[in-house]
Amino acid sequence: MQKKWWMESVGYQIYPKTFYDTNHDGIGDLNGIYEKLNYLNDLGVNLIWICPFYDSPMDDNGYDVRDFFKVSEIFGTIEDFRKLVDKAHELGIKIVMDFVLNHTSDEHPWFIESKSSKDNPYRDYYIWHEGKEKDGVKVEPTNWGSFFGGSCWNYDEITDSYYMKIFSNKMPDLNWKNEKVQDEMISVGKWWLDFGVDGFRIDAVSHLDRDEYIDVEGSKDKYPLDWHKFSNLPKVHDYLKKMHKELFKPYDALTIGEVGGSASIDQAKKYAGFDRNELSMVFNFDHNWCNNLFEVTNPKKLKTNVKQLKETFNRWQEAFKEGGWLPLNWLNHDQPRLMSQYGDYKYPIESGKMLATALHMMRGTPFIYQGEEIGMTNYPFEDVNDFNDISSKATYTYELEKTPDDSVRALKVASLRSRDNARTAMQWDDSSYAGFSDVKPEVLYHENYKKINVENQLLNQNSLWHHYQKLIDLRRHSNYHDVITYGTYHQLDIDRDDIYVYERLLNNQKLLIINSFTRKKVFYDLTGYSIEDVLISNYKNQKYKDQKIMLRPYESIVLVVKE
Ligand code: GLC
Ligand code: CA
């Protein structure tokens, strides 16, 4: 088994816009991250992924890049980033940047050239196509839908043709078939690795190739979203192999691809198998939607499908038990808050700690999303104008079309799934604006900051924050470092829908991880186990009866057992 520094790391994801504001404009900035490095170091993480801070018109909060070599003015300067990287490295913290390969902003100079004429040298940097005639009118080349609603083509008058954009109109897709595009992006990567970053989270990486331009059949939608048309197609792997050879490997860079909900396990293995020479690992979203999120309208009625969740984790853990590695994360900047998704608002501390343990004891590299360590929650949206996120607005419009008389329903549905839930201001303390900024923030902040904040939890040894700190410490520095990092994973009692139990084993060390997913008291039979120690738990003093352990609501416990 090959060992790498990033397998032994614990990551933390930062959404710079909402992390911490230092120059009093109500928007988070790079200096804010710099000032909080000691905080992150105290928490114990040693790897930070920072969402995009490139120069951008911010149609999609920075994923629409206007200049790959420039820091956005709202976030600071390249000198600020220099300071940040240097101090992080002094503290032993590695930095991973977001690398957006699939598209640029429509304000990127390449696109401005590309759209200007059909024979412009940059024309072929993007994907252009003529419209087609349908019933005597000109329409998009295909009926394919985009992720943010509407067609995945946008018409451009100058050359009377359409360009592809699977996200927003302001995010034209790059044409990866063009070798010049491949080489340009390799140069961008080199520039940042030379600057000193340690690797990349690669955005939307599964979408770099396109299927034949044939309409999606059999949908009642005008622009059906069928992501197979632009996901996990064969050429993506050629592009990644080239990037690996010319960029990732020479720099020994860590690469985590976002393959999202579109990649099956077999596809994921193609991206991240050790023998594939493509990426170090890939993020998937299969465990993010194991509840009725896509049917329910009332947040209080979300119900976790524990069996489905367990099966999902098990599938990925089993598939990657050798020959590859997994990141472990509960959420990111595109998902609802963990506490609102799988937590129990009646038992926030217990369920929050249990969820943390359940994930952090698995095999892989954990990533904490900002605010997760204090149990931040979804935002109570009251109006469609509360949404900042382009895709939340699109969801609202789409849902309203379904029930034009019921805007309340449309708002509720869009709110539950909204990416803005994870993008509210980080709750540092109970001073005005959550200690995020000293002026009224440009971004949303949740009023519950008075109760849920970092300062509070640092003072309280029993807090969720301290539980996360302990989990990280166990993984990174305890005698159980090896088994937690490299041990095998074996799930038990897979049919139970109230508890999630698994073992980790390495040489003569064995851990038994037991997590209750219910408010009810339940038992777990420990016959055959000889218990040596309790590594971490969310209740004091475990309760045993005969050979059984009695689990209180959301009780979670990691036992060291004799092999
Ligand atoms: C990824 C990002 C998301 C962004 C999209 C387009 O899914 O995580 O935030 O909107 O790519 O770049
Ligand atoms: Ca600022």
CSV table of C-alpha atoms in Angstrom, one decimal, residues 155-561:
chain,number,residue,atom,x,y,z
A,155,TYR,CA,-27.2,32.3,-28.8
A,156,ASP,CA,-24.7,34.9,-29.7
A,157,GLU,CA,-25.6,37.6,-32.3
A,158,ILE,CA,-22.2,38.6,-33.5
A,159,THR,CA,-21.6,35.3,-35.4
A,160,ASP,CA,-25.2,34.2,-35.4
A,161,SER,CA,-24.3,30.9,-33.6
A,162,TYR,CA,-24.6,29.1,-30.3
A,163,TYR,CA,-22.0,28.4,-27.7
A,164,MET,CA,-22.3,25.6,-25.2
A,165,LYS,CA,-22.6,26.3,-21.5
A,166,ILE,CA,-23.7,23.6,-19.1
A,167,PHE,CA,-23.8,26.0,-16.2
A,168,SER,CA,-24.9,29.7,-16.7
A,169,ASN,CA,-24.9,31.9,-19.8
A,170,LYS,CA,-22.0,33.7,-18.4
A,171,MET,CA,-19.9,30.5,-18.2
A,172,PRO,CA,-19.1,29.3,-21.7
A,173,ASP,CA,-17.6,25.8,-21.8
A,174,LEU,CA,-14.0,25.4,-23.0
A,175,ASN,CA,-13.3,23.1,-25.9
A,176,TRP,CA,-11.0,20.5,-24.5
A,177,LYS,CA,-10.6,18.8,-27.9
A,178,ASN,CA,-8.4,21.8,-28.8
A,179,GLU,CA,-4.9,21.1,-27.7
A,180,LYS,CA,-4.2,24.7,-27.2
A,181,VAL,CA,-6.8,24.8,-24.5
A,182,GLN,CA,-5.2,21.8,-22.8
A,183,ASP,CA,-1.8,23.5,-22.9
A,184,GLU,CA,-3.2,26.9,-21.7
A,185,MET,CA,-4.7,25.2,-18.6
A,186,ILE,CA,-1.6,23.2,-17.9
A,187,SER,CA,0.3,26.6,-17.9
A,188,VAL,CA,-2.3,28.0,-15.5
A,189,GLY,CA,-1.7,25.0,-13.2
A,190,LYS,CA,2.1,25.4,-13.4
A,191,TRP,CA,1.9,29.0,-12.5
A,192,TRP,CA,0.1,28.3,-9.2
A,193,LEU,CA,2.2,25.2,-8.3
A,194,ASP,CA,5.3,27.4,-8.9
A,195,PHE,CA,3.7,29.9,-6.7
A,196,GLY,CA,3.7,27.3,-4.0
A,197,VAL,CA,0.2,25.8,-3.7
A,198,ASP,CA,0.2,22.0,-2.9
A,199,GLY,CA,-2.6,20.9,-5.3
A,200,PHE,CA,-6.0,21.4,-6.7
A,201,ARG,CA,-9.6,20.6,-6.1
A,202,ILE,CA,-10.7,20.3,-9.7
A,203,ASP,CA,-14.1,21.7,-10.4
A,204,ALA,CA,-16.7,19.9,-12.5
A,205,VAL,CA,-13.9,17.6,-13.9
A,206,SER,CA,-16.2,14.9,-15.3
A,207,HIS,CA,-17.6,17.3,-17.9
A,208,LEU,CA,-14.7,17.9,-20.2
A,209,ASP,CA,-15.9,15.8,-23.1
A,210,ARG,CA,-19.2,16.0,-25.0
A,211,ASP,CA,-21.4,13.3,-26.6
A,212,GLU,CA,-22.7,13.5,-30.2
A,213,TYR,CA,-25.2,16.3,-30.6
A,214,ILE,CA,-28.4,14.2,-30.6
A,215,ASP,CA,-31.5,15.4,-28.8
A,216,VAL,CA,-32.6,13.9,-25.5
A,217,GLU,CA,-35.7,11.9,-26.2
A,218,GLY,CA,-38.8,11.1,-24.1
A,219,SER,CA,-38.9,14.1,-21.7
A,220,LYS,CA,-41.7,16.5,-21.3
A,221,ASP,CA,-39.3,19.3,-20.4
A,222,LYS,CA,-38.3,21.7,-23.1
A,223,TYR,CA,-34.7,21.4,-22.2
A,224,PRO,CA,-34.2,18.1,-20.4
A,225,LEU,CA,-31.1,17.8,-18.2
A,226,ASP,CA,-29.4,14.6,-19.2
A,227,TRP,CA,-25.9,14.9,-17.8
A,228,HIS,CA,-24.8,11.7,-19.6
A,229,LYS,CA,-24.5,13.9,-22.6
A,230,PHE,CA,-21.6,15.7,-21.0
A,231,SER,CA,-20.3,13.6,-18.2
A,232,ASN,CA,-17.7,10.9,-17.8
A,233,LEU,CA,-17.1,10.5,-21.6
A,234,PRO,CA,-14.0,8.7,-22.8
A,235,LYS,CA,-11.8,11.7,-23.8
A,236,VAL,CA,-11.9,13.2,-20.3
A,237,HIS,CA,-9.5,10.5,-19.3
A,238,ASP,CA,-7.1,11.4,-22.1
A,239,TYR,CA,-7.1,15.0,-21.0
A,240,LEU,CA,-6.4,14.0,-17.4
A,241,LYS,CA,-3.6,11.6,-18.3
A,242,LYS,CA,-1.9,14.4,-20.2
A,243,MET,CA,-2.4,16.8,-17.2
A,244,HIS,CA,-1.1,14.2,-14.8
A,245,LYS,CA,2.0,13.6,-16.9
A,246,GLU,CA,2.8,17.2,-17.6
A,247,LEU,CA,1.6,18.9,-14.5
A,248,PHE,CA,0.4,16.9,-11.5
A,249,LYS,CA,3.1,14.3,-11.4
A,250,PRO,CA,6.2,16.5,-11.9
A,251,TYR,CA,5.0,18.6,-8.9
A,252,ASP,CA,3.7,15.7,-6.9
A,253,ALA,CA,0.5,17.7,-6.6
A,254,LEU,CA,-2.6,16.5,-4.7
A,255,THR,CA,-5.6,16.5,-7.0
A,256,ILE,CA,-9.2,16.0,-5.9
A,257,GLY,CA,-11.7,15.9,-8.7
A,258,GLU,CA,-15.3,16.8,-8.3
A,259,VAL,CA,-17.3,14.1,-10.1
A,260,GLY,CA,-20.4,14.9,-8.3
A,261,GLY,CA,-23.6,12.9,-8.6
A,262,SER,CA,-22.8,11.9,-12.2
A,263,ALA,CA,-20.1,9.3,-11.7
A,264,SER,CA,-20.7,5.7,-10.8
A,265,ILE,CA,-18.2,3.8,-8.7
A,266,ASP,CA,-16.7,2.2,-11.8
A,267,GLN,CA,-16.3,5.6,-13.4
A,268,ALA,CA,-14.8,7.0,-10.2
A,269,LYS,CA,-12.2,4.3,-10.1
A,270,LYS,CA,-11.2,5.3,-13.6
A,271,TYR,CA,-10.4,8.8,-12.4
A,272,ALA,CA,-8.8,7.9,-9.1
A,273,GLY,CA,-7.3,4.4,-9.3
A,274,PHE,CA,-3.7,4.5,-8.3
A,275,ASP,CA,-2.7,2.8,-11.5
A,276,ARG,CA,-4.7,5.2,-13.7
A,277,ASN,CA,-2.3,8.2,-13.5
A,278,GLU,CA,-5.2,10.7,-13.4
A,279,LEU,CA,-6.3,12.1,-10.1
A,280,SER,CA,-5.5,11.4,-6.4
A,281,MET,CA,-9.1,11.1,-5.4
A,282,VAL,CA,-12.6,12.2,-6.3
A,283,PHE,CA,-15.5,13.7,-4.4
A,284,ASN,CA,-18.9,12.1,-5.0
A,285,PHE,CA,-22.3,13.2,-3.7
A,286,ASP,CA,-24.1,9.8,-3.3
A,287,HIS,CA,-24.3,10.1,0.5
A,288,ASN,CA,-25.6,13.7,0.3
A,289,TRP,CA,-29.2,12.9,-0.7
A,290,CYS,CA,-30.1,9.8,1.4
A,291,ASN,CA,-33.4,11.4,2.6
A,292,ASN,CA,-36.5,12.6,1.0
A,293,LEU,CA,-35.0,16.0,0.1
A,294,PHE,CA,-36.3,15.9,-3.4
A,295,GLU,CA,-39.9,15.2,-2.5
A,296,VAL,CA,-40.4,17.0,0.8
A,297,THR,CA,-41.6,20.6,1.3
A,298,ASN,CA,-41.2,21.0,5.1
A,299,PRO,CA,-37.7,21.0,6.5
A,300,LYS,CA,-38.9,19.4,9.7
A,301,LYS,CA,-40.2,16.4,7.7
A,302,LEU,CA,-36.8,15.5,6.2
A,303,LYS,CA,-36.2,11.8,7.1
A,304,THR,CA,-32.8,10.2,6.9
A,305,ASN,CA,-32.9,6.8,5.1
A,306,VAL,CA,-30.3,5.2,7.4
A,307,LYS,CA,-30.1,2.0,5.4
A,308,GLN,CA,-29.5,3.8,2.2
A,309,LEU,CA,-26.9,6.0,3.8
A,310,LYS,CA,-25.1,3.0,5.2
A,311,GLU,CA,-25.2,1.1,1.9
A,312,THR,CA,-23.9,4.2,0.1
A,313,PHE,CA,-20.9,4.5,2.4
A,314,ASN,CA,-20.3,0.8,2.3
A,315,ARG,CA,-20.3,0.7,-1.5
A,316,TRP,CA,-17.7,3.4,-1.8
A,317,GLN,CA,-15.5,2.1,1.1
A,318,GLU,CA,-15.6,-1.4,-0.4
A,319,ALA,CA,-14.8,-0.2,-3.9
A,320,PHE,CA,-11.8,1.8,-2.8
A,321,LYS,CA,-10.5,-0.6,-0.2
A,322,GLU,CA,-7.4,-1.0,-2.3
A,323,GLY,CA,-6.0,0.6,-5.4
A,324,GLY,CA,-7.4,4.0,-4.6
A,325,TRP,CA,-8.3,6.5,-2.0
A,326,LEU,CA,-11.4,8.5,-1.0
A,327,PRO,CA,-12.1,11.9,0.4
A,328,LEU,CA,-14.6,11.9,3.3
A,329,ASN,CA,-17.0,14.8,3.5
A,330,TRP,CA,-20.5,15.4,4.7
A,331,LEU,CA,-21.1,18.6,2.7
A,332,ASN,CA,-19.5,21.3,0.7
A,333,HIS,CA,-20.5,24.8,-0.5
A,334,ASP,CA,-23.1,23.3,-2.9
A,335,GLN,CA,-25.0,21.2,-0.3
A,336,PRO,CA,-27.4,22.0,2.5
A,337,ARG,CA,-26.0,22.2,6.1
A,338,LEU,CA,-25.3,18.8,7.7
A,339,MET,CA,-27.3,19.6,10.9
A,340,SER,CA,-30.4,20.5,8.8
A,341,GLN,CA,-29.9,17.5,6.5
A,342,TYR,CA,-29.1,14.6,8.8
A,343,GLY,CA,-28.9,16.1,12.2
A,344,ASP,CA,-31.8,16.2,14.7
A,345,TYR,CA,-32.8,19.7,15.9
A,346,LYS,CA,-34.0,18.2,19.2
A,347,TYR,CA,-30.6,16.7,19.8
A,348,PRO,CA,-28.2,19.0,18.0
A,349,ILE,CA,-25.1,18.3,20.1
A,350,GLU,CA,-25.6,14.5,20.3
A,351,SER,CA,-26.5,14.1,16.7
A,352,GLY,CA,-23.8,16.5,15.5
A,353,LYS,CA,-21.1,14.6,17.3
A,354,MET,CA,-22.4,11.3,16.2
A,355,LEU,CA,-22.4,12.3,12.5
A,356,ALA,CA,-18.9,13.6,12.9
A,357,THR,CA,-17.6,10.4,14.4
A,358,ALA,CA,-19.4,8.2,11.9
A,359,LEU,CA,-17.6,9.9,9.1
A,360,HIS,CA,-14.2,10.7,10.6
A,361,MET,CA,-13.6,7.1,11.6
A,362,MET,CA,-13.9,5.8,8.1
A,363,ARG,CA,-11.0,5.2,5.7
A,364,GLY,CA,-10.1,8.2,3.6
A,365,THR,CA,-9.2,11.9,4.0
A,366,PRO,CA,-11.8,13.8,5.9
A,367,PHE,CA,-12.8,17.3,4.9
A,368,ILE,CA,-14.7,19.6,7.2
A,369,TYR,CA,-16.7,22.4,5.6
A,370,GLN,CA,-16.5,25.8,7.3
A,371,GLY,CA,-19.1,26.0,10.2
A,372,GLU,CA,-19.7,22.3,10.2
A,373,GLU,CA,-17.4,22.1,13.3
A,374,ILE,CA,-19.9,24.3,15.3
A,375,GLY,CA,-23.1,22.8,13.8
A,376,MET,CA,-24.3,25.7,11.7
A,377,THR,CA,-27.7,25.2,10.1
A,378,ASN,CA,-29.7,26.0,7.0
A,379,TYR,CA,-30.9,29.6,6.5
A,380,PRO,CA,-34.6,30.5,7.0
A,381,PHE,CA,-35.3,32.0,3.6
A,382,GLU,CA,-38.4,34.2,3.5
A,383,ASP,CA,-38.3,35.6,0.1
A,384,VAL,CA,-36.9,34.6,-3.3
A,385,ASN,CA,-34.8,37.8,-3.1
A,386,ASP,CA,-32.9,36.3,-0.2
A,387,PHE,CA,-31.2,34.0,-2.7
A,388,ASN,CA,-27.8,35.0,-4.0
A,389,ASP,CA,-27.0,31.8,-5.7
A,390,ILE,CA,-27.9,31.6,-9.4
A,391,SER,CA,-29.0,27.9,-9.2
A,392,SER,CA,-31.3,28.5,-6.2
A,393,LYS,CA,-33.0,31.2,-8.2
A,394,ALA,CA,-33.3,28.8,-11.1
A,395,THR,CA,-34.8,26.1,-8.9
A,396,TYR,CA,-37.3,28.6,-7.6
A,397,THR,CA,-38.4,29.6,-11.1
A,398,TYR,CA,-38.6,25.9,-12.2
A,399,GLU,CA,-40.7,25.0,-9.2
A,400,LEU,CA,-43.0,28.0,-9.6
A,401,GLU,CA,-43.7,27.0,-13.1
A,402,LYS,CA,-45.0,23.7,-11.8
A,403,THR,CA,-47.4,25.4,-9.3
A,404,PRO,CA,-47.9,29.0,-10.4
A,405,ASP,CA,-50.4,29.6,-7.6
A,406,ASP,CA,-48.2,28.3,-4.9
A,407,SER,CA,-45.1,30.5,-4.5
A,408,VAL,CA,-44.8,29.4,-0.8
A,409,ARG,CA,-44.2,25.8,-1.9
A,410,ALA,CA,-41.7,26.8,-4.6
A,411,LEU,CA,-39.8,28.9,-2.0
A,412,LYS,CA,-39.7,26.0,0.5
A,413,VAL,CA,-38.4,23.5,-2.0
A,414,ALA,CA,-35.8,25.9,-3.4
A,415,SER,CA,-34.8,26.8,0.2
A,416,LEU,CA,-34.2,23.2,1.3
A,417,ARG,CA,-31.9,22.5,-1.5
A,418,SER,CA,-30.3,25.9,-1.8
A,419,ARG,CA,-26.6,26.2,-2.1
A,420,ASP,CA,-26.9,29.5,-0.1
A,421,ASN,CA,-27.5,27.4,3.0
A,422,ALA,CA,-23.8,26.6,3.2
A,423,ARG,CA,-22.8,30.1,2.2
A,424,THR,CA,-24.0,32.2,5.1
A,425,ALA,CA,-21.4,34.1,7.2
A,426,MET,CA,-19.2,32.0,9.4
A,427,GLN,CA,-20.4,32.4,13.0
A,428,TRP,CA,-17.4,33.5,15.0
A,429,ASP,CA,-19.0,35.1,18.1
A,430,ASP,CA,-22.1,36.7,19.4
A,431,SER,CA,-21.2,40.3,18.6
A,432,SER,CA,-23.1,42.0,15.8
A,433,TYR,CA,-23.0,40.2,12.4
A,434,ALA,CA,-21.7,37.0,14.0
A,435,GLY,CA,-18.2,38.5,14.4
A,436,PHE,CA,-17.9,37.9,10.6
A,437,SER,CA,-17.5,41.6,9.8
A,438,ASP,CA,-17.9,44.8,11.7
A,439,VAL,CA,-20.2,46.3,9.0
A,440,LYS,CA,-23.5,44.9,7.8
A,441,PRO,CA,-22.4,42.0,5.6
A,442,GLU,CA,-23.1,41.8,1.9
A,443,VAL,CA,-23.8,38.1,2.5
A,444,LEU,CA,-26.5,36.4,4.5
A,445,TYR,CA,-26.0,35.7,8.2
A,446,HIS,CA,-28.1,33.5,10.4
A,447,GLU,CA,-29.6,35.0,13.5
A,448,ASN,CA,-28.9,31.9,15.5
A,449,TYR,CA,-25.2,33.1,15.7
A,450,LYS,CA,-26.0,34.3,19.2
A,451,LYS,CA,-26.3,30.7,20.3
A,452,ILE,CA,-24.2,28.8,17.7
A,453,ASN,CA,-20.7,30.4,17.4
A,454,VAL,CA,-17.1,29.5,17.6
A,455,GLU,CA,-16.3,31.6,20.7
A,456,ASN,CA,-19.0,29.9,22.7
A,457,GLN,CA,-17.9,26.4,21.7
A,458,LEU,CA,-14.2,27.1,22.4
A,459,LEU,CA,-15.1,27.9,26.0
A,460,ASN,CA,-17.2,24.8,26.4
A,461,GLN,CA,-15.2,21.6,26.6
A,462,ASN,CA,-18.3,19.6,25.8
A,463,SER,CA,-19.0,21.4,22.5
A,464,LEU,CA,-19.2,20.0,19.0
A,465,TRP,CA,-16.1,21.9,18.2
A,466,HIS,CA,-14.1,20.1,20.8
A,467,HIS,CA,-15.4,16.8,19.5
A,468,TYR,CA,-14.2,17.6,16.1
A,469,GLN,CA,-10.8,18.6,17.5
A,470,LYS,CA,-10.6,15.3,19.3
A,471,LEU,CA,-11.5,13.3,16.3
A,472,ILE,CA,-8.8,15.1,14.3
A,473,ASP,CA,-6.3,14.6,17.1
A,474,LEU,CA,-7.1,10.8,17.3
A,475,ARG,CA,-6.5,10.5,13.5
A,476,ARG,CA,-3.4,12.5,13.3
A,477,HIS,CA,-1.5,12.1,16.5
A,478,SER,CA,-2.8,9.2,18.7
A,479,ASN,CA,-1.5,5.6,18.9
A,480,TYR,CA,-4.4,4.8,16.6
A,481,HIS,CA,-3.2,7.0,13.8
A,482,ASP,CA,-2.4,4.0,11.6
A,483,VAL,CA,-5.5,2.0,12.1
A,484,ILE,CA,-7.7,5.1,11.6
A,485,THR,CA,-5.8,6.1,8.5
A,486,TYR,CA,-5.0,2.9,6.8
A,487,GLY,CA,-7.0,0.2,8.5
A,488,THR,CA,-9.6,-1.9,6.6
A,489,TYR,CA,-13.2,-1.0,6.9
A,490,HIS,CA,-15.9,-3.6,7.5
A,491,GLN,CA,-19.5,-2.8,8.0
A,492,LEU,CA,-21.6,-4.9,10.4
A,493,ASP,CA,-25.4,-5.4,10.8
A,494,ILE,CA,-26.0,-3.8,7.5
A,495,ASP,CA,-29.8,-4.5,7.7
A,496,ARG,CA,-30.4,-2.4,10.8
A,497,ASP,CA,-32.0,1.0,10.1
A,498,ASP,CA,-31.3,2.4,13.6
A,499,ILE,CA,-27.6,2.1,14.0
A,500,TYR,CA,-24.5,2.3,11.8
A,501,VAL,CA,-21.7,0.0,13.0
A,502,TYR,CA,-18.3,-0.8,11.4
A,503,GLU,CA,-14.9,-2.1,12.3
A,504,ARG,CA,-11.5,-0.9,11.4
A,505,LEU,CA,-8.6,-3.3,11.5
A,506,LEU,CA,-4.9,-3.0,11.1
A,507,ASN,CA,-2.3,-5.5,12.2
A,508,ASN,CA,-3.2,-6.2,15.8
A,509,GLN,CA,-5.4,-3.1,16.3
A,510,LYS,CA,-9.1,-3.1,16.0
A,511,LEU,CA,-11.7,-0.4,16.5
A,512,LEU,CA,-15.4,-0.9,16.7
A,513,ILE,CA,-17.4,2.2,15.8
A,514,ILE,CA,-21.1,2.3,16.9
A,515,ASN,CA,-23.4,5.1,15.9
A,516,SER,CA,-27.1,5.4,16.8
A,517,PHE,CA,-29.2,7.3,14.3
A,518,THR,CA,-32.3,7.4,16.4
A,519,ARG,CA,-34.0,9.2,19.3
A,520,LYS,CA,-35.0,5.9,20.7
A,521,LYS,CA,-32.9,3.8,23.1
A,522,VAL,CA,-31.5,0.8,21.2
A,523,PHE,CA,-29.2,-2.0,22.1
A,524,TYR,CA,-26.1,-3.4,20.4
A,525,ASP,CA,-24.8,-6.9,21.2
A,526,LEU,CA,-21.2,-7.0,22.1
A,527,THR,CA,-20.9,-10.8,22.6
A,528,GLY,CA,-17.5,-12.0,21.5
A,529,TYR,CA,-15.8,-8.6,21.9
A,530,SER,CA,-13.3,-7.9,24.6
A,531,ILE,CA,-13.3,-4.1,25.2
A,532,GLU,CA,-10.0,-2.5,26.1
A,533,ASP,CA,-10.8,1.2,25.9
A,534,VAL,CA,-13.3,3.9,24.8
A,535,LEU,CA,-11.6,6.2,22.3
A,536,ILE,CA,-14.3,8.8,21.9
A,537,SER,CA,-18.0,9.1,22.7
A,538,ASN,CA,-20.7,11.7,22.9
A,539,TYR,CA,-22.1,10.7,26.3
A,540,LYS,CA,-20.4,10.1,29.6
A,541,ASN,CA,-20.3,6.6,31.0
A,542,GLN,CA,-21.5,4.0,28.7
A,543,LYS,CA,-24.4,1.8,29.8
A,544,TYR,CA,-24.0,-1.9,29.5
A,545,LYS,CA,-26.5,-4.7,30.3
A,546,ASP,CA,-25.5,-8.3,30.0
A,547,GLN,CA,-23.4,-8.4,26.9
A,548,LYS,CA,-25.2,-5.5,25.4
A,549,ILE,CA,-24.5,-1.8,25.2
A,550,MET,CA,-27.5,0.5,25.5
A,551,LEU,CA,-27.4,3.4,23.2
A,552,ARG,CA,-29.1,6.6,24.2
A,553,PRO,CA,-30.4,9.1,21.5
A,554,TYR,CA,-27.7,9.4,18.9
A,555,GLU,CA,-25.1,7.9,21.1
A,556,SER,CA,-21.9,7.2,19.3
A,557,ILE,CA,-18.9,5.4,20.7
A,558,VAL,CA,-15.5,4.2,19.4
A,559,LEU,CA,-14.3,1.1,21.2
A,560,VAL,CA,-10.8,-0.3,21.1
A,561,VAL,CA,-11.4,-4.1,21.1
